[in-house]
mmCIF file of C-alpha atoms in Angstrom:
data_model
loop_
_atom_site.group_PDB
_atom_site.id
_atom_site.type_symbol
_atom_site.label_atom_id
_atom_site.label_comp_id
_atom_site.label_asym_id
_atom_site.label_seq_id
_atom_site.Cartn_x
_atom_site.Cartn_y
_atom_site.Cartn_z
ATOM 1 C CA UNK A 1 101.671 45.709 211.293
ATOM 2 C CA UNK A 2 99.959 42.210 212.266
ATOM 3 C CA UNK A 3 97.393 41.935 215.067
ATOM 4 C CA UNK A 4 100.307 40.603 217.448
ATOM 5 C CA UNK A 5 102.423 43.651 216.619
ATOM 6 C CA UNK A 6 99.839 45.778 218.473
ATOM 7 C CA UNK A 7 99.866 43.632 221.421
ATOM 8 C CA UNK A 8 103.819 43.654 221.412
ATOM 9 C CA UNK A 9 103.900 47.379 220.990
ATOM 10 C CA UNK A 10 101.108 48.230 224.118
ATOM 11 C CA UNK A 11 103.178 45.490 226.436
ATOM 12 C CA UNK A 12 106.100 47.309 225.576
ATOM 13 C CA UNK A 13 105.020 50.317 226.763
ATOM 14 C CA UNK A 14 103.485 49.096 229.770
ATOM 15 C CA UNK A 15 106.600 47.007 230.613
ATOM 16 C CA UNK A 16 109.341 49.631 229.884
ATOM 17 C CA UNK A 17 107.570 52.875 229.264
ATOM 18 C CA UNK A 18 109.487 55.915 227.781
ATOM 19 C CA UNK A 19 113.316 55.295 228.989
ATOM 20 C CA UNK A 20 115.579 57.907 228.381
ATOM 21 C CA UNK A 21 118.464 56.140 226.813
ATOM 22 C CA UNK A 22 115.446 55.658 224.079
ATOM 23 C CA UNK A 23 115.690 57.803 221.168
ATOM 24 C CA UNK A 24 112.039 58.783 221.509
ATOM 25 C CA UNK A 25 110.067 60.111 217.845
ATOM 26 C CA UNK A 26 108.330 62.875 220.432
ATOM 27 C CA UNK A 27 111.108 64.404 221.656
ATOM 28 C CA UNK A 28 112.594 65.122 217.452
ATOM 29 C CA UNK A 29 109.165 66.241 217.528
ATOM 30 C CA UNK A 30 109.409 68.902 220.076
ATOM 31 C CA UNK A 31 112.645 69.655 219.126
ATOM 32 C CA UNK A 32 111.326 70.670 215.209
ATOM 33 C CA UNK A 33 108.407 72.250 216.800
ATOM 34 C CA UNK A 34 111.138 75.254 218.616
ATOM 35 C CA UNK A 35 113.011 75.765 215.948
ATOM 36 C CA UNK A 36 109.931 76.085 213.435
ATOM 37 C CA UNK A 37 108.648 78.188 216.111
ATOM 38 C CA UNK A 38 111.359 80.189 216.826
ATOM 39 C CA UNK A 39 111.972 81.200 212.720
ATOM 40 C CA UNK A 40 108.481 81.605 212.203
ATOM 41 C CA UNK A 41 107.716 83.841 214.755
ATOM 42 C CA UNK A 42 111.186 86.049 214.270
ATOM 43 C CA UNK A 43 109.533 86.595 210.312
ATOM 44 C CA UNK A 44 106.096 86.949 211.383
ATOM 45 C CA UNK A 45 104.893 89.614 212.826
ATOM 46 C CA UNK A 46 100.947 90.176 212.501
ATOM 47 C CA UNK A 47 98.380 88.567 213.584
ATOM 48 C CA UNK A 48 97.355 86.893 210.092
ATOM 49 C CA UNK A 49 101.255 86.346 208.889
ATOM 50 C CA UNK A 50 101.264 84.786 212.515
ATOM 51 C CA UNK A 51 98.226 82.348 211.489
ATOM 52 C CA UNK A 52 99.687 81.577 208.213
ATOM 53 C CA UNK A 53 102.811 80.697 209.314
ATOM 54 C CA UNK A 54 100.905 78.291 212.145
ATOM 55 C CA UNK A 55 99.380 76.777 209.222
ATOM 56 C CA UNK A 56 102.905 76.179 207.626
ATOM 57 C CA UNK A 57 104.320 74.668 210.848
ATOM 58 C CA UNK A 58 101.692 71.970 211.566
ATOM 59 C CA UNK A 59 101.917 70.769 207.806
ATOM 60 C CA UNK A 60 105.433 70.710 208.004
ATOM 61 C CA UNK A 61 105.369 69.145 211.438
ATOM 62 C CA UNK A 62 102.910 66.507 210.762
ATOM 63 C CA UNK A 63 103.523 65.596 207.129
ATOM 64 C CA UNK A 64 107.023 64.682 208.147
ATOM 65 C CA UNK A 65 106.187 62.810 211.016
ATOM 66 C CA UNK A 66 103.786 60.694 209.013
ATOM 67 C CA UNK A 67 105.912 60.555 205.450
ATOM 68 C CA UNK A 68 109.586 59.424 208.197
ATOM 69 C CA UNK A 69 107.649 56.795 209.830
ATOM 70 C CA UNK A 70 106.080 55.571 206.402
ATOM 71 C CA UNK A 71 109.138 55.880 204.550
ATOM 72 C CA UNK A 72 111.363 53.754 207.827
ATOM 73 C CA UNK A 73 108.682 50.989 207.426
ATOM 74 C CA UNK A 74 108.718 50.678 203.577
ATOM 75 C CA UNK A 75 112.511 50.582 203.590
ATOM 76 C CA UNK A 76 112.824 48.103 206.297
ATOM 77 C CA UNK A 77 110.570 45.895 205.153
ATOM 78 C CA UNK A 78 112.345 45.705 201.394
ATOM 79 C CA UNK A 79 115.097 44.323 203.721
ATOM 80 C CA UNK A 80 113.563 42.196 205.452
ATOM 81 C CA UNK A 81 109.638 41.697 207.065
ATOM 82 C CA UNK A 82 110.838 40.699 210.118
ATOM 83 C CA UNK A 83 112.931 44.242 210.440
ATOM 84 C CA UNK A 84 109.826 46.027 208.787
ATOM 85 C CA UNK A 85 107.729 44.580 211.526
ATOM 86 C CA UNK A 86 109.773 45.490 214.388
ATOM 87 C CA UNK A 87 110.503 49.102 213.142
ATOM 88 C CA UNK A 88 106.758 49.337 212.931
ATOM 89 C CA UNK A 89 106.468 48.054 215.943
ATOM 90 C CA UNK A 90 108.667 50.190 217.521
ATOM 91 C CA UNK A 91 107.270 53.353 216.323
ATOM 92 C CA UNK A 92 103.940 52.358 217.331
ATOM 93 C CA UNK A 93 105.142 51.349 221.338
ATOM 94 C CA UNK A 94 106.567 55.165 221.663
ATOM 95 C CA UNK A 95 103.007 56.489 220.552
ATOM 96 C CA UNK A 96 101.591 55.128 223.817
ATOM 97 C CA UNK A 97 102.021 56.731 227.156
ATOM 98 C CA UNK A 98 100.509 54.350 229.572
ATOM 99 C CA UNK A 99 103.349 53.731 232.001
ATOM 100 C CA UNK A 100 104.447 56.893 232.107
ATOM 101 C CA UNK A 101 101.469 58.251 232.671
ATOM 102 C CA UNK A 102 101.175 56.219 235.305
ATOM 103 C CA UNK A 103 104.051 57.004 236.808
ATOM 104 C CA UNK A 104 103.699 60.473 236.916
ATOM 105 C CA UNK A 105 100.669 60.117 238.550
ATOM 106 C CA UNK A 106 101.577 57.856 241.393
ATOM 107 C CA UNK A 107 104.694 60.484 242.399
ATOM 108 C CA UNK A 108 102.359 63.321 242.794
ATOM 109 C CA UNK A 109 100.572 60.428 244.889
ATOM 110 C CA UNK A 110 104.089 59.514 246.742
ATOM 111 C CA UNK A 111 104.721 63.093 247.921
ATOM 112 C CA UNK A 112 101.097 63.569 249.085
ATOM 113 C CA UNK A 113 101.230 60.873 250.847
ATOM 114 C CA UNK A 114 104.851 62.225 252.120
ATOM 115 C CA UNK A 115 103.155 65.445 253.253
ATOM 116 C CA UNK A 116 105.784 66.729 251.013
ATOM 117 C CA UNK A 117 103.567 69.555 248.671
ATOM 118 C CA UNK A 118 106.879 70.974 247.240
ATOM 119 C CA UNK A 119 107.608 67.199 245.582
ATOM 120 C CA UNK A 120 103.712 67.204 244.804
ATOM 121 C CA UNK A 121 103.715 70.766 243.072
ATOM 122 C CA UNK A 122 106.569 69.781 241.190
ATOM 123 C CA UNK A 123 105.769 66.233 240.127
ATOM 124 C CA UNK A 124 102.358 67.398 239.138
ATOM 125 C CA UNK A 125 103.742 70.046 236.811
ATOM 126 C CA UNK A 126 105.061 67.548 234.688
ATOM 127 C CA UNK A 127 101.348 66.512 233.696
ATOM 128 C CA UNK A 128 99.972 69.500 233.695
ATOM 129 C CA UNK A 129 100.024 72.766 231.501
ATOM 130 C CA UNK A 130 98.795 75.078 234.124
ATOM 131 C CA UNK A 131 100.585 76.990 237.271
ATOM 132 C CA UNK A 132 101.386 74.827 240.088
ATOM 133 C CA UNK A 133 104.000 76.404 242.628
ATOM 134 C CA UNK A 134 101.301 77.686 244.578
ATOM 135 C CA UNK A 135 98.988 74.876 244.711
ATOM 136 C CA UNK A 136 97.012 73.636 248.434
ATOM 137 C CA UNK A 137 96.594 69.456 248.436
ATOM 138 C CA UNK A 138 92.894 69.889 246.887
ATOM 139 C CA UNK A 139 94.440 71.542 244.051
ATOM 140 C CA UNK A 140 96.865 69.193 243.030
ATOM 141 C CA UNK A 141 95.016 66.659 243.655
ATOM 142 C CA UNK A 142 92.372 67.883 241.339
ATOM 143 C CA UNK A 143 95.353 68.712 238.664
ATOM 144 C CA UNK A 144 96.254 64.870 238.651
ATOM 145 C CA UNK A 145 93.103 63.464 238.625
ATOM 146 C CA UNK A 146 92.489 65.830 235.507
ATOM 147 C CA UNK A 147 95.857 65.210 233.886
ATOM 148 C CA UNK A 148 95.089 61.242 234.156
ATOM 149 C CA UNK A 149 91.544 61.081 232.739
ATOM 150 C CA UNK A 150 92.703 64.158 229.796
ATOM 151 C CA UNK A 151 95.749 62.240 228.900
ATOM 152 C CA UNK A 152 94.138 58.237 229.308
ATOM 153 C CA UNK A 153 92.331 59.847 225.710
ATOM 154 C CA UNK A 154 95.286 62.053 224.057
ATOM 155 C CA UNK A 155 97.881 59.284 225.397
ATOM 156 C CA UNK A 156 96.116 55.717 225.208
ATOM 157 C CA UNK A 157 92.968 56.035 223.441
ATOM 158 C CA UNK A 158 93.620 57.885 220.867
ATOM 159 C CA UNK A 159 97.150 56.731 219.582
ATOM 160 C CA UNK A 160 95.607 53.229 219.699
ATOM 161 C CA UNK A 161 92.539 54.131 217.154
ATOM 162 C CA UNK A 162 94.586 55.757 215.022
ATOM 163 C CA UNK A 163 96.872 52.883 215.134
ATOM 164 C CA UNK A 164 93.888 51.057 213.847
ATOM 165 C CA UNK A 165 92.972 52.987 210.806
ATOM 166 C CA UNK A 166 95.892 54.007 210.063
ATOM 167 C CA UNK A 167 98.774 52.038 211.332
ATOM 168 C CA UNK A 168 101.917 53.390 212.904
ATOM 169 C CA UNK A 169 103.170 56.144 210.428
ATOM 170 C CA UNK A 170 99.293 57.949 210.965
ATOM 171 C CA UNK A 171 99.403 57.338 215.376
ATOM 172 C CA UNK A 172 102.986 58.739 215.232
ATOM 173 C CA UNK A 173 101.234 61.708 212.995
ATOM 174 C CA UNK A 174 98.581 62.191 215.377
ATOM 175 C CA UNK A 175 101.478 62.614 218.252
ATOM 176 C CA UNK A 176 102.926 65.178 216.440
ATOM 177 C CA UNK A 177 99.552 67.133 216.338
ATOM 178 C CA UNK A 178 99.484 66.978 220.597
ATOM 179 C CA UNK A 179 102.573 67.743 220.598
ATOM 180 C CA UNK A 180 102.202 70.962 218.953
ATOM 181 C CA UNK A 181 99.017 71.656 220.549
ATOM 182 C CA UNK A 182 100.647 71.111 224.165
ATOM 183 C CA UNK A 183 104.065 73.619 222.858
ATOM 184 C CA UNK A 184 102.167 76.218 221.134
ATOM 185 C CA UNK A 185 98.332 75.502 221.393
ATOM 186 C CA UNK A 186 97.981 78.203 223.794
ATOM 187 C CA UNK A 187 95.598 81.572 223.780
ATOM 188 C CA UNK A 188 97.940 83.897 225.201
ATOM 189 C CA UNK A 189 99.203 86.421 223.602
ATOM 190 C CA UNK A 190 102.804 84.613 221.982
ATOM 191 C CA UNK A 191 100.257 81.786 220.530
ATOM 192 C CA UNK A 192 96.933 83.005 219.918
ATOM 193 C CA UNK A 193 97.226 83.364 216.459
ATOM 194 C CA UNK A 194 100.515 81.553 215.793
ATOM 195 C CA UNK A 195 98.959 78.228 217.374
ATOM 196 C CA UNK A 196 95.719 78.861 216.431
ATOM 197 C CA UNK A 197 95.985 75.992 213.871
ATOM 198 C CA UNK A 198 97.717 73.558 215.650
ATOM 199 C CA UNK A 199 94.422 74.194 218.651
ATOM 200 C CA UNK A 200 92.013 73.206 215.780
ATOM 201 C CA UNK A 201 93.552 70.627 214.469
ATOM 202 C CA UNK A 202 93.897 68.834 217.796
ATOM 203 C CA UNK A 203 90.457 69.536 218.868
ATOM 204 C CA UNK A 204 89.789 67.674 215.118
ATOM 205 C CA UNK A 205 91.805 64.791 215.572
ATOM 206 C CA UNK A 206 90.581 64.181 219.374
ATOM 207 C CA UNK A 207 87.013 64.560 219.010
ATOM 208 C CA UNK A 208 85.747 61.108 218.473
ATOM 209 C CA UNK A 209 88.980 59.250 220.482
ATOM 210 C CA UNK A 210 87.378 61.694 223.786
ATOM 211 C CA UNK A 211 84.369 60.360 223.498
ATOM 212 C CA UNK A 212 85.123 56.705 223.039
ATOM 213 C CA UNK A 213 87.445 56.857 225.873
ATOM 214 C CA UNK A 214 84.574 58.696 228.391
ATOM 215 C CA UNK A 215 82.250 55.044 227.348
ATOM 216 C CA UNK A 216 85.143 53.425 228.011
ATOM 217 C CA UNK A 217 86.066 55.212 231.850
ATOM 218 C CA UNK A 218 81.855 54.161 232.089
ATOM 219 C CA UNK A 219 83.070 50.256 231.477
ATOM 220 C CA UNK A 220 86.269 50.361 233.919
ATOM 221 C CA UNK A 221 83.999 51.679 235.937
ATOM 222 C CA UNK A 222 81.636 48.781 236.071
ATOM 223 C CA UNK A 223 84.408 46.356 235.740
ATOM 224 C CA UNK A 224 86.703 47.372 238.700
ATOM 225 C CA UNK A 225 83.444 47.385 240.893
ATOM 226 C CA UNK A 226 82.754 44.138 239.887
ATOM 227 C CA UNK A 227 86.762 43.189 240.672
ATOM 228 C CA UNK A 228 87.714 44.969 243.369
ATOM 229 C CA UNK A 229 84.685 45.066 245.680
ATOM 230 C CA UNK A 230 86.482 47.570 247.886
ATOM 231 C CA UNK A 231 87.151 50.450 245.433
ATOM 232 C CA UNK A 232 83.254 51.463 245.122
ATOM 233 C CA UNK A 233 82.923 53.298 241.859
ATOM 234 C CA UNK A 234 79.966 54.702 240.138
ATOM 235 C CA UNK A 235 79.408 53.772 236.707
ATOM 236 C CA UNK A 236 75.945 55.010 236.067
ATOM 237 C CA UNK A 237 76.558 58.283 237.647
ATOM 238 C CA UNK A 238 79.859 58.704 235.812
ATOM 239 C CA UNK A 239 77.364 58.151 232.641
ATOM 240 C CA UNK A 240 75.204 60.813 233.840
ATOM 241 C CA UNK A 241 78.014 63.806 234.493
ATOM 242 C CA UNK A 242 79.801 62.520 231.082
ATOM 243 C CA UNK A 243 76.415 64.064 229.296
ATOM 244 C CA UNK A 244 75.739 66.677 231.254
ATOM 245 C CA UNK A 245 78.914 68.091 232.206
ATOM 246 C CA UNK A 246 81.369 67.034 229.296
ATOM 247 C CA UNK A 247 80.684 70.835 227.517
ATOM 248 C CA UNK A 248 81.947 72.374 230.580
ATOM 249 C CA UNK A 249 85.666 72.946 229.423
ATOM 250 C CA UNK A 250 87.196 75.421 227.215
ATOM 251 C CA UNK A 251 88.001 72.413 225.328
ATOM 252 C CA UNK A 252 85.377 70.664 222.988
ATOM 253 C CA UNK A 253 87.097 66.990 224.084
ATOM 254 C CA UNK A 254 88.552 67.371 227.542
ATOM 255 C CA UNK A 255 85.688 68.048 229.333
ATOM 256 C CA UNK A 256 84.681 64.505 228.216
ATOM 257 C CA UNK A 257 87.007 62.422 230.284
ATOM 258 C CA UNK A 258 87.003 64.384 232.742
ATOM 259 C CA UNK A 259 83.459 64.348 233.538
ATOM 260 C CA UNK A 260 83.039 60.948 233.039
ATOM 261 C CA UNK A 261 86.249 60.186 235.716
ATOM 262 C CA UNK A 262 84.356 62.754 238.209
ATOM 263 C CA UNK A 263 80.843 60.784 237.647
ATOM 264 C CA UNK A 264 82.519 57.475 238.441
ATOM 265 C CA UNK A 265 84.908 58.913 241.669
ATOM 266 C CA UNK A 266 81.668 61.271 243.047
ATOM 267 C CA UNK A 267 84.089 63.918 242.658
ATOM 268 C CA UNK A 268 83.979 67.281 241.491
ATOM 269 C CA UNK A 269 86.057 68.472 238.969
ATOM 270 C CA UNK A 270 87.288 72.102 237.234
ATOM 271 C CA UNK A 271 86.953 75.271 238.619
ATOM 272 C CA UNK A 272 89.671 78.288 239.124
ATOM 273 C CA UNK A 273 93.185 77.257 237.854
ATOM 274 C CA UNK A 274 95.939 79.637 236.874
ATOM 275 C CA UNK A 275 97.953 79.758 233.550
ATOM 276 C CA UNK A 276 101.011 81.956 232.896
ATOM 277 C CA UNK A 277 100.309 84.141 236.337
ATOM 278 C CA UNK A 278 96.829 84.617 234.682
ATOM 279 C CA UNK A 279 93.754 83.198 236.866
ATOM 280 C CA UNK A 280 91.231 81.330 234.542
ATOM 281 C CA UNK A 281 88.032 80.757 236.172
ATOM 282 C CA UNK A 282 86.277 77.595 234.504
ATOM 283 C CA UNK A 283 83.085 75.993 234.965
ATOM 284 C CA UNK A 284 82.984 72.951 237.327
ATOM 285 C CA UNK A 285 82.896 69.153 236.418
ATOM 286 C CA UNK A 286 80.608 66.443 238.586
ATOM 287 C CA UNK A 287 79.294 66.932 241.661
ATOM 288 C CA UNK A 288 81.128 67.210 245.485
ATOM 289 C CA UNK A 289 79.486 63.806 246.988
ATOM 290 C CA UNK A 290 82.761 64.284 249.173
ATOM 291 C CA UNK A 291 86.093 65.438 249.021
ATOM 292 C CA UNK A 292 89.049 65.027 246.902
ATOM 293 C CA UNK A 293 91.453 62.728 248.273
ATOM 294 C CA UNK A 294 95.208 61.838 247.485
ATOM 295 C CA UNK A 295 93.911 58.553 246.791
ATOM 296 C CA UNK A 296 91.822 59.790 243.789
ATOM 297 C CA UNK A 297 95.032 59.411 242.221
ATOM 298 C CA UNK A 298 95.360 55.638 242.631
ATOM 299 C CA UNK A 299 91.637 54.960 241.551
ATOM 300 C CA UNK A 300 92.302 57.350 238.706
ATOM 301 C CA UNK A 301 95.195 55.185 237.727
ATOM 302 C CA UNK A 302 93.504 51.992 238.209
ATOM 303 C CA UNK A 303 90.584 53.560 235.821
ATOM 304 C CA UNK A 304 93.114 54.314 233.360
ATOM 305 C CA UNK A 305 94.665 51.013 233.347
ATOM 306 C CA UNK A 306 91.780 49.241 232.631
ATOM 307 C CA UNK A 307 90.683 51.728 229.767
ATOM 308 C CA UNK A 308 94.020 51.187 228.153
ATOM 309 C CA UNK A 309 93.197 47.372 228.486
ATOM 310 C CA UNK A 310 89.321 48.224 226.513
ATOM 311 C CA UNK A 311 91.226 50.183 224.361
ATOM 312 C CA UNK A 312 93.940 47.390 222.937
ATOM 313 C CA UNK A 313 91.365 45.185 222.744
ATOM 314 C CA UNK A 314 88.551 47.673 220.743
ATOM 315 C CA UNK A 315 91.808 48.616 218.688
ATOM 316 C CA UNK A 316 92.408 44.913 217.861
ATOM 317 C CA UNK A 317 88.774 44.449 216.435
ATOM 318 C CA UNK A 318 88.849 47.549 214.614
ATOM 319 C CA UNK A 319 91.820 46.635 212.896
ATOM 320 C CA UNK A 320 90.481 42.854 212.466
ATOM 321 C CA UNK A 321 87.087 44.682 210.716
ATOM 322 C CA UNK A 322 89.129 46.841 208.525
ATOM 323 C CA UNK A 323 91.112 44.273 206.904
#
């Protein structure tokens, strides 16, 4: 894919997003996921067979993603380069989840602003892997802010440098590995052991997108205060938390965003959540300068816009370097 396909392919996405008349790679995805899922787990019936047959499922799952989207490319483009470039850039636009993302966000915002919680609990489920019916404001407003700064790495960041070094086949191959880590990458008792390989893998393939995108919350940072005089953020200390709080999720890359997001709002992050009915007390993320506010939401959007912008651009160079 040329340099200009990866701008076409991240203006797509932020122009149109993920319509649903769109036959969308993720959603084939997910669907191949269930029904691997649903065979494996009717044969398997100990922990280890459970594990092994995990292992089966994400090769299966991500091999094909990678080998369809290779295969699609290298056909189209015997045709004809100019259908081989826009197949590739098609695939690539529907690894990216900017304006959804962003969408999502702002109706959790919406119905806040609404006073409407029941439209909040429910729009911020749709971001979110954890309980929300009984959610308070603070909570959900935490939840987003979360969701945004977690997902500006597993849906922006990341797709985009793996885009680089690998082009679209190995970013749609990388969205197959969240995708199985969001379905089945859980530690309760259905997926402990079944999705135990699909957990590692993602924690794998996100480790060094995490921490480019908590340098790169640091820059928006800097940049929006230097924009928008009004939205005061705080780049240094959103440094500071990145480092000292990053560890403090159950997850080896989350914890990275989000810290850096809480450093740069004054916000404080984590604590009690529950998951399946079950309460999961985790260990908190920045420090409470002040409260949580719906509009956390907005600057956490704004952050993530500009990352996404760092990103294209850092993706662009990469790509520029390696060939």
């Amino acid at each position: 894919m040329s340099l200009q396909g990866y701008i076409i392919a991240y203006l797509l996405d932020i122009i149109i997003g993920d319509p649903k008349w769109f036959p969308h790679p993720v959603r084939y995805i997910g669907r191949g996921i269930s029904l691997l899922e649903k065979i494996s787990l009717e044969i398997a019936s100990t922990p280890i067979w459970k594990r092994g047959v995990g292992i089966i499922t994400v090769v299966i799952v991500v091999s094909s993603a990678y080998l369809i989207a290779f295969f699609m490319i290298k056909a189209f483009y015997s045709i004809n380069s100019l259908l081989g470039e826009v197949t590739s850039i098609l695939i690539a636009y529907t690894t990216l989840s900017v304006n959804d993302l962003a969408k999502e966000a702002k109706d959790v915002f919406s119905a806040l602003k609404d006073d409407n919680l029941i439209d909040a609990s429910k729009s911020v489920s749709r971001i979110v892997g954890r309980d929300t019916e009984n959610m308070d404001e603070r909570e959900i407003i935490r939840a987003a802010v979360e969701s945004v700064a977690e997902n500006t790495s597993d849906g922006i960041t990341a797709p985009l440098f793996y885009l680089a070094i690998g082009g679209p086949p190995l970013a749609l191959a990388y969205k197959a590995v969240n995708t199985l880590d969001s379905m089945i990458g859980y530690k309760n008792e259905r997926y402990k052991d079944f999705g135990w390989a699909s957990a590692r893998l993602d924690d794998l393939a996100n480790y060094i997108p995490a921490r480019i995108t908590g340098v790169l919350i640091v820059v928006a940072s800097f940049i929006i205060n230097n924009i928008w005089a009004r939205h005061r953020l705080a780049p240094t200390f959103a440094l500071k938390i990145m480092f000292r709080d990053g560890k403090n999720h159950s997850s080896p890359n989350s914890g990275i965003p989000e810290a850096a997001i809480a450093g740069a709002l004054g916000v404080q992050l984590g604590g009690p959540s529950y998951y399946f009915g079950e309460l999961k007390i985790k260990p908190t993320i920045g420090e409470p300068k002040r409260q949580l506010m719906a509009e956390d939401i907005k600057s956490s959007v704004r952050i993530m816009y500009v990352v996404s912008l760092l990103a294209i651009l850092l993706a662009l160079l990469l790509r520029y370097w390696i060939e």
